[in-house]
PDB file of C-alpha atoms in Angstrom:
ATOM      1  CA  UNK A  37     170.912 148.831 156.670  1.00 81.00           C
ATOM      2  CA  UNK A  38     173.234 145.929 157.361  1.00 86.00           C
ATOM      3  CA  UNK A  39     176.375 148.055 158.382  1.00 93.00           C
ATOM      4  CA  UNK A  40     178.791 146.884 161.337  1.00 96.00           C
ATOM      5  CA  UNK A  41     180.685 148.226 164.219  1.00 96.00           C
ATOM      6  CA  UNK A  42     182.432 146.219 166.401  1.00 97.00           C
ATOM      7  CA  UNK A  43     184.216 147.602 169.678  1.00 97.00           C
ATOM      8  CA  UNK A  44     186.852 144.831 170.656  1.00 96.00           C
ATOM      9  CA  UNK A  45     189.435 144.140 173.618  1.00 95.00           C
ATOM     10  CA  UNK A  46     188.590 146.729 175.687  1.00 95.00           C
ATOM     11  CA  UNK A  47     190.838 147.366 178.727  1.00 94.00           C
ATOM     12  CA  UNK A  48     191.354 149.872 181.662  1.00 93.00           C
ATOM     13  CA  UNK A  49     188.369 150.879 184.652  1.00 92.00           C
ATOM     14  CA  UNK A  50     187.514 148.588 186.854  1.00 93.00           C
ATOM     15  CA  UNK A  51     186.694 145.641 184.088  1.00 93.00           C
ATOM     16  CA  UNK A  52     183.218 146.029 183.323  1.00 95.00           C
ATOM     17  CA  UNK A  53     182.413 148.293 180.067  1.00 97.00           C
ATOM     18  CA  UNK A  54     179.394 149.576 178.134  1.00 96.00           C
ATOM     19  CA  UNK A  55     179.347 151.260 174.554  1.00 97.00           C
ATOM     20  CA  UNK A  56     177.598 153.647 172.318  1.00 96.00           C
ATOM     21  CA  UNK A  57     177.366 154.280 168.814  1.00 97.00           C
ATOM     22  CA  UNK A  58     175.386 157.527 169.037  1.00 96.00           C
ATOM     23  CA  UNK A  59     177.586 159.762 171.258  1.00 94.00           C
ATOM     24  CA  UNK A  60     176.009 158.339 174.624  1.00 95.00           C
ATOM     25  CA  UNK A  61     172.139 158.695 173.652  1.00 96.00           C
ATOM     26  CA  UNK A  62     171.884 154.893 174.087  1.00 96.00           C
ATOM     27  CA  UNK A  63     174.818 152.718 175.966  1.00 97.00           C
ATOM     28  CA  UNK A  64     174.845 148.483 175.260  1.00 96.00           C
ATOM     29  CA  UNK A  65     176.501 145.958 177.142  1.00 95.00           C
ATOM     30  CA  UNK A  66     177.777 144.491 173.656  1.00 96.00           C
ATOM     31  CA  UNK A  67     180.214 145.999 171.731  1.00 95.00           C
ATOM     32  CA  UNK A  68     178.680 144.724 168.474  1.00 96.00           C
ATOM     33  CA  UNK A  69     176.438 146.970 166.496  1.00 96.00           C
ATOM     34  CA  UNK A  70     174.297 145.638 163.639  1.00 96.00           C
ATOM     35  CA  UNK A  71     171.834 146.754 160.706  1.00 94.00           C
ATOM     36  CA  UNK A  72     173.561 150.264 160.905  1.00 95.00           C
ATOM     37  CA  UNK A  73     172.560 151.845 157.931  1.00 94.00           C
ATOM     38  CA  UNK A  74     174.965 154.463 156.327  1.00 93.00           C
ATOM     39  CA  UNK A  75     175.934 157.555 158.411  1.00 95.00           C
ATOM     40  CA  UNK A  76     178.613 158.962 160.693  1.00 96.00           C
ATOM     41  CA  UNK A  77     178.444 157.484 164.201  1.00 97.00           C
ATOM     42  CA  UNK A  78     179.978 158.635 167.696  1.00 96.00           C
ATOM     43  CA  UNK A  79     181.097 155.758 169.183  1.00 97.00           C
ATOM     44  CA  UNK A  80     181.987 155.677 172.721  1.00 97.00           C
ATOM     45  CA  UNK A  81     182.848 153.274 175.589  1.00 96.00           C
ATOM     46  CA  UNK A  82     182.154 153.636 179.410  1.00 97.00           C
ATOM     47  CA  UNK A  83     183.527 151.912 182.494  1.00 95.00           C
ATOM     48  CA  UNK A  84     179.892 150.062 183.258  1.00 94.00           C
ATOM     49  CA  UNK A  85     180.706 150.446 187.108  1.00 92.00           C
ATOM     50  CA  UNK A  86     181.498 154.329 186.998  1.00 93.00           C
ATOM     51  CA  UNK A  87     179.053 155.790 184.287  1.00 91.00           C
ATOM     52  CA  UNK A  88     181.084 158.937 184.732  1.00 91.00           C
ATOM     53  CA  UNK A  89     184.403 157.526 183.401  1.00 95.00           C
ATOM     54  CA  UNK A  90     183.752 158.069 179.755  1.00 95.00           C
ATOM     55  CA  UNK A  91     185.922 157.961 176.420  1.00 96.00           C
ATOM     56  CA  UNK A  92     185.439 159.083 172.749  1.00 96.00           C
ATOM     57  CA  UNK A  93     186.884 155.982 170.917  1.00 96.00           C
ATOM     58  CA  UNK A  94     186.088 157.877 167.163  1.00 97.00           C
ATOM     59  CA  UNK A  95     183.394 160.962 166.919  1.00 95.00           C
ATOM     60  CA  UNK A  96     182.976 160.655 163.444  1.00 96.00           C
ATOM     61  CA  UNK A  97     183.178 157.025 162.203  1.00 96.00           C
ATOM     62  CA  UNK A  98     181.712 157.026 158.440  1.00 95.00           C
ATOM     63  CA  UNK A  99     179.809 153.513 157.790  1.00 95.00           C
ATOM     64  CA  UNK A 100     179.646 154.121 153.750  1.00 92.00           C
ATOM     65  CA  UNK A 101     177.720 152.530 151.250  1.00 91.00           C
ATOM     66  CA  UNK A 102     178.281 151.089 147.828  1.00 91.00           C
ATOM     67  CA  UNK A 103     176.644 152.882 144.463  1.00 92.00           C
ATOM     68  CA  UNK A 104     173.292 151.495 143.300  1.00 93.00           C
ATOM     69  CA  UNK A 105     173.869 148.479 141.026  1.00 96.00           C
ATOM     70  CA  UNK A 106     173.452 149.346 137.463  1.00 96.00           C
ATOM     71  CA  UNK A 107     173.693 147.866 133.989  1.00 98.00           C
ATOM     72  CA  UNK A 108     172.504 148.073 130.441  1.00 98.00           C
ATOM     73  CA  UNK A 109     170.499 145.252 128.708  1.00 98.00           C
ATOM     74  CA  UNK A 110     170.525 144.027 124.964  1.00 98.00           C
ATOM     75  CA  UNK A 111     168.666 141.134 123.291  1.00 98.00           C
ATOM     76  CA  UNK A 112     167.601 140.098 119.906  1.00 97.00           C
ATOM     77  CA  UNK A 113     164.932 137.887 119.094  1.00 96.00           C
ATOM     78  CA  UNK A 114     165.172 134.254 117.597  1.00 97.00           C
ATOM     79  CA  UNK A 115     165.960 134.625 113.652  1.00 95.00           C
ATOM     80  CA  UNK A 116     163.665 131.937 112.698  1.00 96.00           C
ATOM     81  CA  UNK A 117     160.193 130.449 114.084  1.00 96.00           C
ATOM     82  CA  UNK A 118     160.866 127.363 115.743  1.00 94.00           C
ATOM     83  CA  UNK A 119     164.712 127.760 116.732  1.00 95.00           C
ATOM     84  CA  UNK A 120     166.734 129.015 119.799  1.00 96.00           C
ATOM     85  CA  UNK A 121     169.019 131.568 118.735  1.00 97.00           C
ATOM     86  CA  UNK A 122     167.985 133.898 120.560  1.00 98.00           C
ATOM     87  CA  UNK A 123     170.315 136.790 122.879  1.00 98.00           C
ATOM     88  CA  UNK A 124     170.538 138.568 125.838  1.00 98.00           C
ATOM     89  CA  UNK A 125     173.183 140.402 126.832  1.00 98.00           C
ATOM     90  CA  UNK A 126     174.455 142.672 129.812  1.00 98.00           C
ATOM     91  CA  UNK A 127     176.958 145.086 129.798  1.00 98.00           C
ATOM     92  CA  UNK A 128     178.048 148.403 131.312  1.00 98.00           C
ATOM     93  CA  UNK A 129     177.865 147.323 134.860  1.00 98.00           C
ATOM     94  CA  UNK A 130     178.446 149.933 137.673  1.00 97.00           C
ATOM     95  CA  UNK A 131     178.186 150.479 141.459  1.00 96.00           C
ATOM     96  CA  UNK A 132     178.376 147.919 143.674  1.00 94.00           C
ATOM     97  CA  UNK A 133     182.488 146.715 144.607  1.00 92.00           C
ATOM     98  CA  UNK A 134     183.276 146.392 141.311  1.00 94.00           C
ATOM     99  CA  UNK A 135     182.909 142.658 140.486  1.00 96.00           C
ATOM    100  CA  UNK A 136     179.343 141.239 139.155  1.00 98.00           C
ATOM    101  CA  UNK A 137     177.360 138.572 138.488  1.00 98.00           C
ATOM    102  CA  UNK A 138     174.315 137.897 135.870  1.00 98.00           C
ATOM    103  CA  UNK A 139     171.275 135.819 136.206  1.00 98.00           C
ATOM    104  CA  UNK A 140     168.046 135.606 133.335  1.00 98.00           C
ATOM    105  CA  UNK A 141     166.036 133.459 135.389  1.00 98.00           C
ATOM    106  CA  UNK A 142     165.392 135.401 138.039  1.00 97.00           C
ATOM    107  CA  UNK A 143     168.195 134.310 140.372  1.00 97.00           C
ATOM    108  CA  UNK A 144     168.383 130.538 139.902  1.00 97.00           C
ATOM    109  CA  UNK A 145     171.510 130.183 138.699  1.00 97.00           C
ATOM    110  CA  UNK A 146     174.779 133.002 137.890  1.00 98.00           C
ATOM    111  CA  UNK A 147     177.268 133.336 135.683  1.00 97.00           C
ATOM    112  CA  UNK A 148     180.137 135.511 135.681  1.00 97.00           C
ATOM    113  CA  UNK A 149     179.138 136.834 131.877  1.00 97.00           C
ATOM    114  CA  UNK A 150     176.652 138.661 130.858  1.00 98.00           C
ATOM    115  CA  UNK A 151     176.251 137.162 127.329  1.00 98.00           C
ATOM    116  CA  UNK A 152     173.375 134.611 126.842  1.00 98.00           C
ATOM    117  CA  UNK A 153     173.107 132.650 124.046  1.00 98.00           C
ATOM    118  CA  UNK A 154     170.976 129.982 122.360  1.00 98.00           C
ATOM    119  CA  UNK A 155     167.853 131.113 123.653  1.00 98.00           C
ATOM    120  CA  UNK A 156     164.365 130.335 122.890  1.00 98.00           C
ATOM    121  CA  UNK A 157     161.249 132.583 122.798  1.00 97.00           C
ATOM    122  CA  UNK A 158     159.921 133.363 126.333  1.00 97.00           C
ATOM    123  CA  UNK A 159     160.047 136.131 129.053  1.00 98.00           C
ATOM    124  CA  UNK A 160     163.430 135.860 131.117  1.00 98.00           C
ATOM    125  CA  UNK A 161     163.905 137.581 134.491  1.00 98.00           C
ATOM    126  CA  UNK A 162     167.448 139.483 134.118  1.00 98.00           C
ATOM    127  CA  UNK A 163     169.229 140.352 137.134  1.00 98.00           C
ATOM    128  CA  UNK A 164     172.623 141.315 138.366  1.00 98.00           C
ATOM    129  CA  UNK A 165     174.726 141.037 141.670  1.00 97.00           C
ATOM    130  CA  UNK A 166     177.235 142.151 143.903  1.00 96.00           C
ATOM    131  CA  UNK A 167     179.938 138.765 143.024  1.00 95.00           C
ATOM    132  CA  UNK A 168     181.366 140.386 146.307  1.00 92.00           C
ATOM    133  CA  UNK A 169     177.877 140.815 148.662  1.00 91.00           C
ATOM    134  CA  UNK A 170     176.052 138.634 146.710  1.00 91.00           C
ATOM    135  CA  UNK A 171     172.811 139.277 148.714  1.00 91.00           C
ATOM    136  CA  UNK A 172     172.575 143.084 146.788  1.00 94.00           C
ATOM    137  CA  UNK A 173     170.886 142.026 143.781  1.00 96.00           C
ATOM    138  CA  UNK A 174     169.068 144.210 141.153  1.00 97.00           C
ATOM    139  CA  UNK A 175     166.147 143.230 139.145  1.00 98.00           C
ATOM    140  CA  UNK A 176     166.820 144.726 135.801  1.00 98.00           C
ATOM    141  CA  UNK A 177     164.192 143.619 134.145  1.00 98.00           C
ATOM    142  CA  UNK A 178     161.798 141.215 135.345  1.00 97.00           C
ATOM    143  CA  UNK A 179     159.902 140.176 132.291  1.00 98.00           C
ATOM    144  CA  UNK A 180     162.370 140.378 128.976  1.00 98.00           C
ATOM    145  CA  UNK A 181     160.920 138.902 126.268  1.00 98.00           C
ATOM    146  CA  UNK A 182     162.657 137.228 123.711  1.00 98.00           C
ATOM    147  CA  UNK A 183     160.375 136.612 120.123  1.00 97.00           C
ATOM    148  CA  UNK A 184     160.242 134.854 117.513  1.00 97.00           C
ATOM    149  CA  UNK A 185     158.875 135.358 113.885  1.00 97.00           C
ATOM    150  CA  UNK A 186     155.632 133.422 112.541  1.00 97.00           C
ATOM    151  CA  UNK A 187     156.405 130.457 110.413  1.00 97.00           C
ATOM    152  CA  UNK A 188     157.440 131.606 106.686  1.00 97.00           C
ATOM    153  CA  UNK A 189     154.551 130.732 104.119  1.00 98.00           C
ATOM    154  CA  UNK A 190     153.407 131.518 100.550  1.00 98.00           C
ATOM    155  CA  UNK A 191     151.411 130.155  97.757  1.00 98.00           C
ATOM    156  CA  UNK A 192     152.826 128.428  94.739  1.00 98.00           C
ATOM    157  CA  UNK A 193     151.565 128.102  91.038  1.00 98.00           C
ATOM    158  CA  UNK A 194     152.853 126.478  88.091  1.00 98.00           C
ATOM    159  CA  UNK A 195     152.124 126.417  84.538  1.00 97.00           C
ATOM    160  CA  UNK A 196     153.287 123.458  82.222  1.00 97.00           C
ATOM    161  CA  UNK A 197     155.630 124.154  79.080  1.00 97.00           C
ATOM    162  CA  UNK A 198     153.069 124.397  76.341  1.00 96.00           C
ATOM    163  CA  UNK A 199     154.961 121.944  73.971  1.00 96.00           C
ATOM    164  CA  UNK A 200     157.489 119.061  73.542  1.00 95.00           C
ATOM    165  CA  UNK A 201     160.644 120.490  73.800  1.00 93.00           C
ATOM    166  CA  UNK A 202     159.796 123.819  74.557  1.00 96.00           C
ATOM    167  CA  UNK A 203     160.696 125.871  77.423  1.00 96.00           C
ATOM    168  CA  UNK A 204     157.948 127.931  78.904  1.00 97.00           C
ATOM    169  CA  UNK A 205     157.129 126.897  81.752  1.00 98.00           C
ATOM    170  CA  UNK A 206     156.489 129.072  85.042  1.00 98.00           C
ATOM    171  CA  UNK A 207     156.133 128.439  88.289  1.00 98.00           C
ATOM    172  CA  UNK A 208     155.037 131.798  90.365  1.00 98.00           C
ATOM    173  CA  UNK A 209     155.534 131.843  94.650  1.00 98.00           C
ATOM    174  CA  UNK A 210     152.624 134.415  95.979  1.00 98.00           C
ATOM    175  CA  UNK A 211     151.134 135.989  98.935  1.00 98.00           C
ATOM    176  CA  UNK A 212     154.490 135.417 101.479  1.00 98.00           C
ATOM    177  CA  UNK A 213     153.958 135.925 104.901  1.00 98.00           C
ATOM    178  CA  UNK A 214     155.754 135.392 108.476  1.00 97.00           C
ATOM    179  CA  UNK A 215     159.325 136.041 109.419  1.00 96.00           C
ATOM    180  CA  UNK A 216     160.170 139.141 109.470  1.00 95.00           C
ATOM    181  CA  UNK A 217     158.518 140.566 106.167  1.00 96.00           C
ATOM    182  CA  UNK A 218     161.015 140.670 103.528  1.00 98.00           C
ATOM    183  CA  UNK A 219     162.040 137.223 101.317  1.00 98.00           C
ATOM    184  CA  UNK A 220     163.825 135.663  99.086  1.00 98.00           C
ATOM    185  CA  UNK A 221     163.383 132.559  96.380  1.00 98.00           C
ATOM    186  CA  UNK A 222     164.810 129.536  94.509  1.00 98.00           C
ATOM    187  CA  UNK A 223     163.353 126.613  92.562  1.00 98.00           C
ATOM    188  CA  UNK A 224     166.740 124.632  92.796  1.00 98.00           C
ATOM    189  CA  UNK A 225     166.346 123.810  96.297  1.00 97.00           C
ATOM    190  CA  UNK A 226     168.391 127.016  97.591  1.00 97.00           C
ATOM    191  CA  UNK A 227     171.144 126.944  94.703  1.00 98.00           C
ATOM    192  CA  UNK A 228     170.472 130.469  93.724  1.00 98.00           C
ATOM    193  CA  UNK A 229     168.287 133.008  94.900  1.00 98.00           C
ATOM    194  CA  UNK A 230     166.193 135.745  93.472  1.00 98.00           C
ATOM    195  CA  UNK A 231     163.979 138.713  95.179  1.00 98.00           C
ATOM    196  CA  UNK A 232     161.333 138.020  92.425  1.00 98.00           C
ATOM    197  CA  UNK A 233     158.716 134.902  93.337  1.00 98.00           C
ATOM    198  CA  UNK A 234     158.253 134.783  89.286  1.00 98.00           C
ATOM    199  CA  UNK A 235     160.331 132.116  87.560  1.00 98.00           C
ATOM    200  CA  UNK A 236     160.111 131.658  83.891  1.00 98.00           C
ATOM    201  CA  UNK A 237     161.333 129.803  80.492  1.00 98.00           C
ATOM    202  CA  UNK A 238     161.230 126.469  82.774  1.00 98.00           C
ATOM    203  CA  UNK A 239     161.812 123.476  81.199  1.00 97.00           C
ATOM    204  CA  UNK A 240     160.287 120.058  82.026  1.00 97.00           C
ATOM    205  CA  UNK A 241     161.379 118.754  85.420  1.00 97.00           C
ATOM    206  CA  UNK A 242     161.452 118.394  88.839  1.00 97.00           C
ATOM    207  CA  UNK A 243     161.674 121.666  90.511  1.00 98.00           C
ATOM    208  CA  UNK A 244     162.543 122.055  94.510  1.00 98.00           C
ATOM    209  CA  UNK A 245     160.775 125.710  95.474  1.00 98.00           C
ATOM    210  CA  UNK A 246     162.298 127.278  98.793  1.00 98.00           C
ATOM    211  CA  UNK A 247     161.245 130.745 100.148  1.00 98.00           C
ATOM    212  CA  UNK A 248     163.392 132.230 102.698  1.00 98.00           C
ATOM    213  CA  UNK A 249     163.717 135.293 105.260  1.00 97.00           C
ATOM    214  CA  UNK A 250     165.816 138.030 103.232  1.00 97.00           C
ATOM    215  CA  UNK A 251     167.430 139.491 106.476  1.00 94.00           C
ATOM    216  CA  UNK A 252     168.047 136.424 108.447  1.00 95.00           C
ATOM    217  CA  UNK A 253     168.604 133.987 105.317  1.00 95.00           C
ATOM    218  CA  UNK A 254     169.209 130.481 107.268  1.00 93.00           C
ATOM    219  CA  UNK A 255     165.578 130.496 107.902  1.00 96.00           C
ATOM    220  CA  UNK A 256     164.410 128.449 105.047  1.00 97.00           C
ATOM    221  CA  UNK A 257     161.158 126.704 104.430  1.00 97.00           C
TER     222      UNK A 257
END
């Protein structure tokens, strides 16, 4: 609880004044009251000299509280193994005052979005905040891990052409593994593509043989 009354400038009696906050159960010198928690208070004031000289200054003051902080977290993982394009995002905020602020490592530093880009792989600590009592924070998730994909690989064959001047050769991309499952291929260094790993009627040459993630296709090896 970290509610507040405050009885101020109090005047009349004979100058000396005590105060309650629970309809006389408990009188204070002080008219401050702290770490009230939410609830309807009877708050009173007495002339400290003459206990019996009493007044009701409000029976039913309401301290109130604030909804529970909410919000609704997104990420997606980094596209390719090695890079930092990874996201968080946080949207949907409620309770609170109405204003927040966002933190993913745990608090250190806050930012008025809730959009995080350029991320690598690793756990983040996502929180959010009152902007207005920034001391009400909610952990919304404490461990939110971003991923990556394991490094695109695959096997590669070739067969010559069997003759001068001919054009038979093959070269044949096999057993592809890492990101996330599903690839693509060229053997003109990304030119054109092709869902097949079987290229065929080659002629002679130099051939530059990519493989790459079908669903995120900037990651290239």
């Amino acid at each position: 609880g970290n509610g507040t009354i405050s009885v101020t400038s109090p005047s009349g009696g004979y100058g000396t004044y005590e105060f309650t906050v629970d309809g006389g159960a408990n009188w204070s010198s002080s008219g401050s009251f702290t770490g009230l928690i939410p609830a309807t208070y009877d708050v009173r004031m007495r002339d400290a000299a003459h206990a019996g000289c009493e007044r009701i200054l409000n029976g039913a003051l309401e301290i109130t509280q604030p909804d529970a902080i909410s919000a609704t977290i997104g990420s997606t993982a980094v596209t390719c193994y090695g890079a930092s394009n990874g996201t968080i995002s946080i949207t949907n905020p409620s309770g609170g005052y109405g204003t927040y602020e966002y933190s993913i490592n745990g608090g250190g530093s806050w930012h008025s979005s809730g959009l995080f880009t350029g991320l690598v792989p690793g756990n983040y600590n996502v929180r959010i905040r009152d902007a207005a009592n920034s001391t009400c924070v909610i952990v919304l998730n404490s461990a939110l891990q971003i991923t990556q994909p394991p490094v695109l690989n695959a096997t590669v064959n070739s067969t010559a052409v069997t003759c001068y001047g001919a054009a038979d050769g093959t070269i044949s991309i096999t057993n592809p593994s890492g990101g996330y499952g599903t690839y693509e291929y060229s053997v003109d260094g990304g030119g054109s593509w092709q869902l097949a790993g079987t290229f065929t009627n080659l002629v002679p040459g130099i051939y530059d043989v990519r493989i790459r993630d079908e669903v995120n296709t900037d990651c290239v090896i």
